[in-house]
Coordinates of C-alpha atoms in Angstrom, one line a residue:
Chain A
M1 CA -31.9 13.9 -8.8
N2 CA -28.8 14.4 -10.6
I3 CA -25.7 12.5 -11.3
V4 CA -23.7 14.1 -8.6
F5 CA -26.2 13.2 -5.9
L6 CA -26.5 9.9 -6.8
L7 CA -22.6 9.5 -7.1
Q8 CA -22.3 11.2 -3.7
S9 CA -24.9 8.8 -2.1
F10 CA -23.5 5.9 -3.7
I11 CA -20.0 6.6 -2.1
N12 CA -21.8 7.5 1.1
G13 CA -23.9 4.4 1.4
L14 CA -21.1 2.0 0.2
S15 CA -18.6 3.4 3.2
I16 CA -21.1 3.4 5.7
G17 CA -22.5 0.1 4.5
S18 CA -19.3 -1.9 4.6
V19 CA -18.9 -0.8 8.4
Y20 CA -22.4 -2.3 8.9
A21 CA -21.3 -5.3 7.2
I22 CA -17.9 -6.2 9.3
F23 CA -19.8 -5.0 12.5
A24 CA -22.6 -7.4 11.7
L25 CA -20.3 -10.2 10.8
G26 CA -19.4 -10.1 14.7
Y27 CA -23.0 -11.0 15.4
T28 CA -22.8 -13.8 12.6
L29 CA -19.8 -15.5 13.5
V30 CA -21.3 -15.9 17.1
F31 CA -24.4 -16.8 15.6
S32 CA -23.4 -19.3 13.2
I33 CA -21.2 -21.3 16.1
L34 CA -23.8 -21.0 19.0
G35 CA -26.9 -20.2 17.5
I36 CA -27.5 -17.3 19.8
I37 CA -27.2 -13.4 19.2
N38 CA -24.7 -11.9 21.6
F39 CA -26.6 -8.7 22.7
A40 CA -23.0 -7.6 24.1
H41 CA -21.5 -6.8 20.7
G42 CA -23.2 -3.2 20.9
A43 CA -21.2 -2.9 23.8
V44 CA -17.8 -4.2 22.4
F45 CA -18.5 -1.8 19.6
T46 CA -18.7 1.2 22.0
I47 CA -15.8 0.1 24.2
G48 CA -13.5 -0.7 21.3
A49 CA -13.9 3.1 19.8
Y50 CA -13.4 4.7 23.2
C51 CA -10.0 2.4 23.4
T52 CA -8.7 3.6 20.2
Y53 CA -9.7 7.1 21.2
A54 CA -7.8 6.6 24.1
L55 CA -4.9 5.2 22.5
A56 CA -4.8 7.9 19.9
V57 CA -5.6 11.1 21.8
G58 CA -4.4 9.9 24.9
D59 CA -6.9 11.8 27.8
F60 CA -10.2 10.9 29.0
G61 CA -12.2 14.0 29.1
L62 CA -13.6 15.9 32.3
N63 CA -16.0 13.5 33.9
G64 CA -15.8 10.1 35.2
L65 CA -13.4 8.2 37.2
L66 CA -10.4 8.7 34.6
A67 CA -11.1 12.6 34.5
G68 CA -8.1 14.7 33.8
M69 CA -5.9 11.8 33.4
S70 CA -3.8 11.1 30.3
L71 CA -1.7 8.3 28.8
P72 CA 1.8 8.7 28.8
F73 CA 2.0 8.3 25.1
R74 CA 0.0 8.8 22.0
L75 CA -0.2 6.4 19.3
P76 CA -0.5 7.0 15.4
F77 CA -4.1 6.3 14.2
P78 CA -3.6 3.2 12.3
L79 CA -1.9 1.7 15.4
A80 CA -4.3 2.9 17.8
L81 CA -7.0 1.4 15.4
L82 CA -5.1 -1.8 15.8
G83 CA -4.6 -1.7 19.5
G84 CA -8.4 -0.6 20.0
S85 CA -9.7 -3.7 17.9
L86 CA -7.5 -6.0 19.7
L87 CA -8.6 -4.8 23.1
A88 CA -12.4 -5.1 21.9
G89 CA -11.3 -8.6 20.9
G90 CA -10.1 -9.0 24.6
I91 CA -13.4 -7.8 26.0
G92 CA -15.2 -10.1 23.4
V93 CA -13.1 -13.0 25.2
L94 CA -14.4 -11.7 28.4
V95 CA -18.1 -11.7 27.3
E96 CA -17.6 -15.3 26.4
R97 CA -16.1 -16.2 29.5
L98 CA -18.6 -14.2 31.9
A99 CA -21.9 -14.7 29.9
F100 CA -21.7 -17.8 27.8
R101 CA -19.4 -20.3 28.8
P102 CA -20.8 -20.9 32.5
L103 CA -24.2 -21.3 31.4
R104 CA -22.8 -23.7 28.3
A105 CA -21.0 -25.4 30.8
K106 CA -24.1 -26.2 33.0
G107 CA -25.9 -27.3 29.9
A108 CA -28.5 -24.4 30.2
D109 CA -31.1 -23.4 27.6
P110 CA -29.0 -21.4 25.0
L111 CA -32.0 -18.6 25.2
L112 CA -30.5 -17.8 28.8
A113 CA -27.2 -16.8 27.3
L114 CA -29.0 -14.0 25.5
V115 CA -30.4 -12.7 28.6
S116 CA -27.0 -13.0 30.2
S117 CA -25.2 -11.4 27.3
L118 CA -27.9 -8.5 27.5
G119 CA -26.8 -8.2 31.4
V120 CA -22.9 -8.1 30.6
A121 CA -23.8 -5.5 27.7
L122 CA -25.4 -3.2 30.3
I123 CA -22.5 -4.0 32.8
L124 CA -19.8 -2.8 30.3
V125 CA -21.7 0.2 29.3
N126 CA -21.9 1.3 33.0
C127 CA -18.4 0.5 33.6
L128 CA -17.6 2.6 30.8
Q129 CA -19.7 5.5 31.7
F130 CA -18.3 5.2 35.5
L131 CA -14.8 5.6 34.0
V132 CA -15.3 8.4 31.1
G133 CA -18.4 9.9 31.9
A134 CA -21.1 10.7 29.7
E135 CA -19.9 13.3 27.3
I136 CA -19.2 13.3 24.0
Y137 CA -16.0 12.8 22.5
A138 CA -14.8 13.5 19.1
F139 CA -11.5 12.6 17.4
P140 CA -9.5 15.8 16.8
S141 CA -9.3 16.7 13.1
G142 CA -5.3 16.4 12.4
I143 CA -5.9 12.6 13.5
F144 CA -5.2 11.3 9.8
G145 CA -1.8 13.1 10.0
S146 CA -1.1 15.2 7.0
L147 CA -4.2 13.7 4.9
P148 CA -6.3 16.4 3.7
M149 CA -10.0 16.0 5.4
A150 CA -12.0 15.8 2.3
M151 CA -11.5 15.7 -1.5
V152 CA -13.8 18.1 -3.3
F153 CA -14.6 17.4 -7.1
K154 CA -16.5 19.9 -9.2
M155 CA -19.0 18.4 -11.6
D156 CA -21.5 20.3 -13.8
G157 CA -21.4 23.3 -11.1
K158 CA -22.2 20.8 -8.2
V159 CA -19.9 19.6 -5.6
L160 CA -19.2 16.2 -4.8
A161 CA -17.1 15.7 -1.5
V162 CA -15.5 12.7 -0.5
R163 CA -14.5 12.7 3.2
T164 CA -10.8 10.7 3.8
V165 CA -12.4 8.9 6.7
Q166 CA -14.9 7.6 4.3
I167 CA -12.4 6.3 2.2
I168 CA -10.4 4.9 5.1
I169 CA -13.5 3.1 6.4
L170 CA -14.1 1.7 2.8
V171 CA -10.7 0.3 2.6
V172 CA -10.1 -0.9 5.9
S173 CA -13.6 -2.5 5.8
L174 CA -13.2 -4.2 2.4
A175 CA -9.5 -5.4 3.8
M176 CA -11.2 -6.9 6.8
L177 CA -13.9 -8.5 4.8
L178 CA -11.4 -10.1 2.3
A179 CA -9.2 -11.2 5.0
L180 CA -11.9 -12.9 6.8
A181 CA -13.1 -14.5 3.8
W182 CA -9.7 -15.9 2.9
F183 CA -9.2 -17.1 6.9
M184 CA -12.5 -18.9 6.6
N185 CA -12.1 -20.8 3.3
R186 CA -8.8 -21.3 3.0
T187 CA -6.8 -21.8 6.5
R188 CA -7.3 -25.0 8.2
M189 CA -8.4 -23.0 11.4
G190 CA -11.1 -21.4 9.2
K191 CA -12.2 -25.1 8.3
A192 CA -12.4 -26.2 11.9
L193 CA -14.1 -23.1 12.9
Q194 CA -16.9 -24.0 10.2
A195 CA -17.2 -27.5 11.0
T196 CA -17.4 -26.2 14.9
A197 CA -20.4 -23.7 13.4
E198 CA -22.2 -26.8 11.7
N199 CA -22.2 -29.4 14.5
P200 CA -20.1 -28.6 17.8
E201 CA -20.5 -32.2 19.2
T202 CA -19.3 -34.1 15.7
A203 CA -16.5 -31.3 15.6
S204 CA -15.5 -32.3 19.2
L205 CA -15.6 -36.2 18.5
L206 CA -13.3 -35.2 15.4
G207 CA -10.4 -34.0 18.0
I208 CA -11.5 -30.3 17.5
N209 CA -11.2 -28.1 20.7
V210 CA -14.5 -26.6 20.2
D211 CA -14.3 -24.5 23.5
R212 CA -10.9 -23.2 22.1
Y213 CA -12.8 -22.1 18.7
I214 CA -15.8 -20.8 20.4
L215 CA -13.2 -18.4 22.2
S216 CA -11.5 -17.5 19.1
T217 CA -14.8 -16.7 17.4
F218 CA -15.6 -14.3 20.3
F219 CA -12.2 -12.6 19.8
I220 CA -12.6 -11.9 16.1
S221 CA -16.5 -11.3 16.8
G222 CA -15.1 -8.6 19.4
A223 CA -12.0 -7.2 17.2
L224 CA -14.4 -6.6 14.1
G225 CA -16.9 -4.7 16.6
G226 CA -14.2 -2.7 18.3
L227 CA -12.8 -2.0 14.8
S228 CA -16.2 -0.8 13.3
G229 CA -17.0 1.1 16.6
T230 CA -13.8 3.2 15.8
L231 CA -14.5 3.8 12.1
I232 CA -18.1 5.1 13.0
G233 CA -16.5 7.2 16.0
A234 CA -14.0 8.5 13.7
S235 CA -16.7 9.7 11.5
F236 CA -19.5 10.7 13.5
G237 CA -17.9 11.0 17.0
L238 CA -18.4 9.2 20.1
A239 CA -21.3 10.3 21.4
G240 CA -21.4 8.8 25.3
P241 CA -21.3 5.2 26.3
Y242 CA -24.5 4.2 24.7
F243 CA -24.0 5.2 21.3
G244 CA -23.6 1.6 20.3
V245 CA -27.0 0.9 21.6
S246 CA -28.7 2.1 18.3
Y247 CA -25.6 0.5 15.9
G248 CA -26.3 -2.6 17.8
L249 CA -29.8 -2.8 16.7
K250 CA -28.9 -2.0 13.4
G251 CA -26.5 -4.7 12.9
L252 CA -29.4 -6.9 14.2
A253 CA -31.5 -5.4 11.3
V254 CA -28.6 -6.2 9.1
I255 CA -28.0 -9.9 9.9
V256 CA -31.9 -10.6 9.7
L257 CA -32.0 -9.0 6.5
G258 CA -29.4 -11.0 5.2
G259 CA -30.2 -13.9 6.6
L260 CA -29.1 -15.2 10.1
G261 CA -26.0 -16.9 10.3
S262 CA -25.0 -16.4 6.6
I263 CA -21.7 -14.6 6.3
P264 CA -22.2 -13.1 2.7
G265 CA -25.6 -12.3 3.8
A266 CA -24.3 -9.8 6.5
V267 CA -22.4 -8.3 3.9
L268 CA -25.0 -8.1 1.7
G269 CA -27.3 -7.0 4.5
G270 CA -24.9 -4.1 5.7
L271 CA -24.5 -2.8 2.0
V272 CA -28.1 -2.7 1.4
I273 CA -29.0 -1.1 4.4
G274 CA -25.9 1.6 4.2
L275 CA -27.2 2.5 0.6
G276 CA -30.7 2.5 1.5
E277 CA -30.1 5.2 3.9
A278 CA -27.7 6.9 2.0
F279 CA -30.1 7.4 -0.8
L280 CA -32.7 8.6 1.5
P281 CA -33.8 12.5 0.0
P282 CA -32.4 15.1 2.1
D283 CA -35.6 16.3 3.1
Y284 CA -36.4 13.1 5.0
S285 CA -32.7 12.6 6.6
S286 CA -34.4 12.7 10.3
M287 CA -36.1 9.3 9.4
K288 CA -32.6 7.8 8.7
E289 CA -32.8 5.3 11.7
A290 CA -36.4 4.3 10.5
V291 CA -34.6 2.6 7.2
A292 CA -33.2 -0.3 8.4
F293 CA -36.1 -1.4 10.0
V294 CA -38.5 -0.6 7.0
M295 CA -36.4 -2.5 4.4
L296 CA -36.1 -5.1 7.1
F297 CA -39.9 -5.4 7.3
V298 CA -40.4 -5.1 3.6
I299 CA -37.9 -7.6 2.7
L300 CA -39.1 -10.4 5.5
L301 CA -42.5 -10.3 4.1
A302 CA -41.2 -11.5 0.8
R303 CA -38.2 -13.5 2.2
P304 CA -38.8 -14.8 5.7
Q305 CA -35.4 -16.4 5.9
G306 CA -33.5 -13.3 4.7
L307 CA -32.0 -12.4 1.4
L308 CA -29.2 -15.2 1.4
G309 CA -30.5 -17.4 4.3
R310 CA -31.5 -20.9 4.1
Q311 CA -35.0 -21.9 4.5
T312 CA -34.7 -24.2 7.4
I313 CA -37.2 -27.0 7.1
Q314 CA -38.4 -28.3 10.5
K315 CA -38.0 -32.2 10.8
V316 CA -40.4 -33.9 12.7
Chain B
M1 CA -4.1 -60.0 20.7
S2 CA -2.6 -59.1 24.1
E3 CA -2.9 -55.4 24.5
T4 CA -6.3 -54.3 26.1
I5 CA -7.7 -51.3 23.6
L6 CA -10.9 -50.3 25.7
Q7 CA -11.9 -51.7 29.0
L8 CA -15.7 -50.9 30.3
D9 CA -16.3 -51.7 34.3
G10 CA -19.6 -51.5 35.4
V11 CA -20.6 -48.7 33.2
S12 CA -24.1 -47.3 33.9
R13 CA -26.0 -44.2 32.7
S14 CA -29.7 -43.3 33.6
F15 CA -31.7 -40.7 32.0
G16 CA -34.1 -39.5 34.8
G17 CA -35.7 -42.9 36.2
L18 CA -34.8 -44.7 32.8
M19 CA -31.8 -47.1 32.9
A20 CA -30.2 -47.0 29.5
V21 CA -27.0 -48.5 30.2
G22 CA -26.9 -50.5 33.4
D23 CA -23.6 -52.0 34.9
V24 CA -21.8 -53.3 31.3
S25 CA -18.4 -54.4 31.7
F26 CA -16.1 -55.7 28.7
S27 CA -13.0 -55.2 27.1
V28 CA -11.9 -55.0 23.6
Q29 CA -8.4 -56.4 22.5
A30 CA -5.9 -54.8 20.2
G31 CA -6.7 -55.8 16.6
E32 CA -10.1 -57.0 17.3
I33 CA -13.2 -56.5 15.5
F34 CA -15.6 -56.4 18.3
G35 CA -19.6 -56.4 17.7
L36 CA -22.3 -54.9 19.7
I37 CA -25.6 -56.1 19.1
G38 CA -29.1 -55.9 20.5
P39 CA -32.7 -55.1 19.9
N40 CA -33.9 -51.5 19.2
G41 CA -33.4 -49.2 22.5
A42 CA -31.3 -51.7 24.0
G43 CA -28.6 -48.9 24.5
K44 CA -25.9 -49.5 21.8
T45 CA -25.7 -45.9 20.8
T46 CA -26.0 -44.7 24.4
L47 CA -23.0 -46.9 25.1
F48 CA -21.1 -45.4 22.2
N49 CA -21.7 -41.9 23.5
L50 CA -20.7 -42.9 26.9
V51 CA -17.4 -44.2 25.4
S52 CA -16.5 -41.2 23.4
G53 CA -17.3 -39.0 26.1
I54 CA -20.1 -36.8 25.1
T55 CA -22.4 -38.2 27.4
P56 CA -21.3 -38.6 31.1
V57 CA -21.4 -42.0 32.5
S58 CA -23.7 -42.1 35.9
A59 CA -21.3 -44.8 37.3
G60 CA -18.4 -47.2 36.1
R61 CA -15.2 -46.7 34.7
I62 CA -14.0 -46.5 31.2
G63 CA -10.3 -47.2 30.2
F64 CA -8.8 -46.4 26.9
L65 CA -5.3 -47.5 26.3
G66 CA -4.7 -48.0 29.7
R67 CA -5.9 -44.9 30.7
D68 CA -8.9 -43.5 32.7
I69 CA -10.9 -41.3 30.2
L70 CA -14.0 -40.6 32.1
G71 CA -14.3 -36.8 32.6
L72 CA -11.9 -36.0 29.5
A73 CA -13.2 -33.9 27.0
P74 CA -14.4 -35.6 24.1
H75 CA -12.0 -33.8 21.7
K76 CA -8.9 -34.9 24.1
V77 CA -10.4 -38.7 23.5
A78 CA -10.6 -38.2 19.8
G79 CA -7.0 -37.1 20.0
M80 CA -5.9 -40.0 21.9
G81 CA -7.2 -42.2 19.0
M82 CA -10.4 -43.0 19.1
A83 CA -12.8 -41.9 16.1
R84 CA -16.6 -42.8 15.3
T85 CA -19.1 -42.5 12.8
F86 CA -23.0 -42.2 13.5
Q87 CA -26.1 -44.1 12.9
N88 CA -28.0 -41.1 11.6
I89 CA -24.9 -40.0 9.3
R90 CA -23.2 -36.4 10.4
L91 CA -21.3 -34.8 7.9
F92 CA -20.6 -31.4 7.5
A93 CA -23.1 -30.6 4.9
G94 CA -22.1 -27.1 4.2
M95 CA -18.4 -28.2 3.3
S96 CA -16.7 -29.8 0.4
V97 CA -15.7 -33.6 0.7
L98 CA -12.4 -33.2 0.8
D99 CA -12.8 -30.4 3.7
N100 CA -14.8 -32.9 5.5
V101 CA -11.9 -35.2 5.6
R102 CA -9.4 -32.1 6.3
A103 CA -11.1 -30.7 8.9
P104 CA -10.3 -33.4 11.8
M105 CA -6.5 -33.2 10.8
Q106 CA -6.5 -29.7 12.4
A107 CA -5.7 -31.4 15.5
F108 CA -2.5 -32.6 14.3
S109 CA -1.0 -29.2 12.9
R110 CA 2.5 -28.6 14.3
T111 CA 2.8 -25.3 12.8
G112 CA 1.4 -22.0 14.6
F113 CA -1.3 -20.0 13.7
F114 CA 0.9 -16.8 12.5
S115 CA 2.9 -19.3 10.2
D116 CA -0.2 -20.6 8.7
L117 CA -1.5 -17.6 8.1
L118 CA 1.5 -16.1 6.5
G119 CA 2.2 -19.1 4.5
L120 CA 5.6 -19.9 5.6
P121 CA 7.4 -22.9 4.0
A122 CA 6.9 -25.2 7.3
S123 CA 2.8 -24.4 6.9
R124 CA 3.0 -25.1 3.3
A125 CA 4.8 -28.2 3.4
Q126 CA 2.5 -29.4 6.3
E127 CA -0.5 -28.4 4.0
A128 CA 0.7 -30.4 1.1
Q129 CA 1.0 -33.6 3.4
I130 CA -2.5 -33.0 4.9
M131 CA -3.7 -32.5 1.2
A132 CA -2.1 -35.9 0.3
T133 CA -3.3 -37.7 3.1
A134 CA -7.0 -36.5 2.8
M135 CA -6.8 -37.5 -1.1
D136 CA -5.2 -41.1 -0.2
L137 CA -8.4 -41.6 2.3
L138 CA -10.8 -40.2 -0.3
N139 CA -9.3 -42.8 -3.1
L140 CA -9.3 -45.5 -0.3
V141 CA -13.3 -44.9 0.0
G142 CA -13.8 -44.4 -3.5
L143 CA -14.7 -40.8 -3.3
G144 CA -11.1 -39.4 -4.9
A145 CA -13.0 -38.1 -8.0
K146 CA -15.6 -36.4 -6.0
A147 CA -13.2 -34.5 -3.4
R148 CA -14.5 -31.0 -4.9
A149 CA -18.3 -31.9 -4.7
A150 CA -20.3 -30.5 -1.9
A151 CA -20.7 -33.4 0.9
S152 CA -24.5 -32.6 0.8
S153 CA -24.6 -33.5 -2.9
L154 CA -23.6 -37.2 -2.0
P155 CA -26.0 -40.3 -2.5
Y156 CA -26.7 -42.1 0.9
G157 CA -23.9 -45.0 0.6
E158 CA -21.4 -42.6 -0.5
R159 CA -22.2 -40.3 2.4
R160 CA -21.4 -43.5 4.9
R161 CA -17.9 -44.0 3.0
L162 CA -17.1 -40.3 3.4
E163 CA -17.9 -40.4 7.1
I164 CA -15.5 -43.6 7.6
A165 CA -13.0 -41.5 5.7
R166 CA -13.1 -38.5 7.9
A167 CA -13.0 -40.8 11.1
L168 CA -10.0 -42.4 9.5
A169 CA -8.3 -38.7 9.3
L170 CA -8.1 -38.9 13.2
R171 CA -5.7 -41.4 12.6
P172 CA -7.6 -43.9 15.3
K173 CA -6.5 -46.7 17.1
L174 CA -10.1 -47.5 17.9
L175 CA -12.8 -46.9 15.3
L176 CA -16.6 -47.0 16.6
L177 CA -18.7 -47.8 13.8
D178 CA -22.5 -47.0 14.6
E179 CA -24.4 -49.2 12.2
P180 CA -22.6 -48.9 9.2
A181 CA -24.7 -51.1 7.1
A182 CA -27.9 -49.1 7.8
G183 CA -29.5 -48.0 4.4
L184 CA -27.0 -49.9 2.3
N185 CA -28.1 -52.5 -0.5
L186 CA -27.3 -56.1 -0.5
A187 CA -24.4 -55.7 -2.9
E188 CA -22.9 -52.9 -0.5
K189 CA -23.6 -54.9 2.5
A190 CA -21.6 -57.6 1.0
E191 CA -18.6 -55.4 0.4
L192 CA -18.5 -53.6 3.6
S193 CA -17.2 -57.0 5.9
D194 CA -14.3 -56.9 3.4
F195 CA -13.7 -53.2 3.6
I196 CA -13.9 -53.2 7.4
R197 CA -11.1 -56.0 7.6
D198 CA -9.1 -54.5 4.9
L199 CA -9.2 -50.8 7.2
R200 CA -8.1 -53.3 10.1
S201 CA -5.2 -54.6 8.5
R202 CA -4.2 -51.2 6.8
F203 CA -4.2 -48.9 9.6
D204 CA -3.7 -51.6 12.4
L205 CA -7.4 -50.8 13.9
T206 CA -9.1 -52.1 16.5
V207 CA -13.0 -51.9 15.3
L208 CA -16.0 -51.6 17.7
I209 CA -19.1 -52.0 15.7
I210 CA -22.8 -51.7 16.3
E211 CA -24.8 -53.4 13.7
H212 CA -28.4 -55.2 13.0
H213 CA -27.6 -56.8 10.1
V214 CA -26.9 -60.2 11.9
P215 CA -25.3 -62.3 8.9
L216 CA -22.8 -59.3 8.7
V217 CA -22.1 -59.2 12.4
M218 CA -21.8 -63.1 12.5
G219 CA -19.3 -63.2 9.5
L220 CA -17.2 -60.1 10.5
C221 CA -17.1 -59.9 14.0
D222 CA -14.0 -61.8 16.1
R223 CA -16.4 -61.2 19.4
L224 CA -19.7 -59.9 20.3
A225 CA -21.6 -58.6 23.3
V226 CA -25.3 -58.6 23.4
L227 CA -27.0 -55.6 24.8
N228 CA -30.9 -55.8 26.2
F229 CA -32.5 -53.1 28.0
G230 CA -29.3 -51.7 28.9
R231 CA -27.7 -54.8 30.4
L232 CA -25.2 -57.2 28.9
I233 CA -26.7 -60.5 28.5
C234 CA -24.3 -62.3 26.6
Q235 CA -20.9 -62.3 25.2
G236 CA -18.1 -64.3 23.3
R237 CA -17.3 -65.4 19.9
P238 CA -20.2 -65.4 17.1
E239 CA -21.1 -69.0 17.2
E240 CA -21.4 -69.2 21.3
V241 CA -23.8 -66.1 21.0
R242 CA -25.6 -67.4 18.2
C243 CA -26.7 -70.5 20.6
D244 CA -27.1 -68.5 23.9
K245 CA -30.6 -69.0 24.9
S246 CA -31.1 -65.2 26.4
V247 CA -30.2 -63.9 23.3
I248 CA -32.6 -65.8 21.4
D249 CA -35.2 -64.8 23.7
A250 CA -34.3 -61.1 23.5
Y251 CA -34.3 -61.0 19.7
L252 CA -37.4 -63.4 19.2
G253 CA -39.2 -62.5 22.6
D254 CA -39.6 -65.0 24.8
S255 CA -43.3 -66.9 25.8
H256 CA -43.6 -64.3 28.7
A257 CA -42.6 -61.2 27.6
A258 CA -43.8 -60.6 24.0
P259 CA -47.7 -60.9 23.5
R260 CA -48.3 -61.8 19.8
T261 CA -49.9 -59.3 17.7

């Protein structure tokens, strides 16, 4: 252990943790308004990453229905990121329309929507595989234009390297977090959304169009999913249509750890797990995927409601 | 009192085999304070749920402001000018007192989403106006000083008043009050009648009120309807209802139905 390793781990953890946070917020928003986990969120994450890739790089690889085709244009990365996120938001809206609203309209048990969202997730991921194949895509190195790939600092003879993509991730994620906090707390639409989350029926009796706010929530959630998928993809590549599955599970660990339905909880949970992974000694790096769940296990033993969750008192 | 605000024709609702509300018809005229009374389980709150659209009716028709509102989404009915409070108070506990009153005003937003997001002058002017209206309402119910407090921190009586302020934020024509006096002490109950009358004249309201506290109802309401086992057994002015034999039977139990314990 030395100061450079600590600093390097801290930067790595903060960067990845902030993506976990915005990804997990997508789960949290839907959960707080409907009281169910949207299992299609991992699929939206994946599709968002592929959409951005398509917009920025323009071709679709060698397998699948779209093999050999290419878009007539290429967008610069920031615009592609925006476009990919908006498209993912659209997919989120589709998920609500296909998996959630029909069941809600029939007054079905909310738990059933959990199963139907899982089904929609499988369909989406398989469609994606059908279209673009199962190969691995990676954003080309020149994606950030003239920015260098990394900044390298020398300290005490040791090397501290900060990749440009890490900084981009950190900046974009923090900006999203601030924007979301501002939206929820300062705008009237945010207030109406909170009211809907607290009690949809009461909100509807106060003239709030609940279905519209649920739809907006799925759009925001999907856009956050697509944004985080893109950022992860830009950092580690797009490892096939199923690469969202493990992040989907990790996102669940994040929200349970932070406290279900709590927005600050999702942020804290994301940072805790991101930093926990980053501070894993290099010798054990193959255990990285287990970190989130070990932490989840330990913390839930001490605080069953999660770090910032509210203790629910069952009223009889 | 000419215009009919609310019109119920043969409204029924059953849950499984249980007839919660059966064939109820009455109408409420503009400017009236109309009372709905009846023993526990008589179907009064169910009737409120039917009128406000959160429970669909099994049969019958409900007209509000001359329009058939059956099948209309609750937020649309609310937007037409019907607001309600709840027997078991339902505030947005996680929000401040002020935000509870501001949330329903979303429905009146005339500026676009992006205008709001960017804080354009039109949005700001509207926000200032909403703020002023919300504060007026809070001052009216005596909660102006607690605007920034969490709604969950209020004592019981103040929660009731906040719920009324929140309902008024919808600028309703018809206000449905579900047992507003429940849990209030005697002094508060005494103030409540004057408060409701004051609201009626100030906001040009029509009020439909469910209440158990008989002296309050008799003193406050212009007309009453009495429900028992989901059926309308009597309606009329308070002095007529008070003397009606079926009402006395329903409340005190007639010699056949109520075994003494």
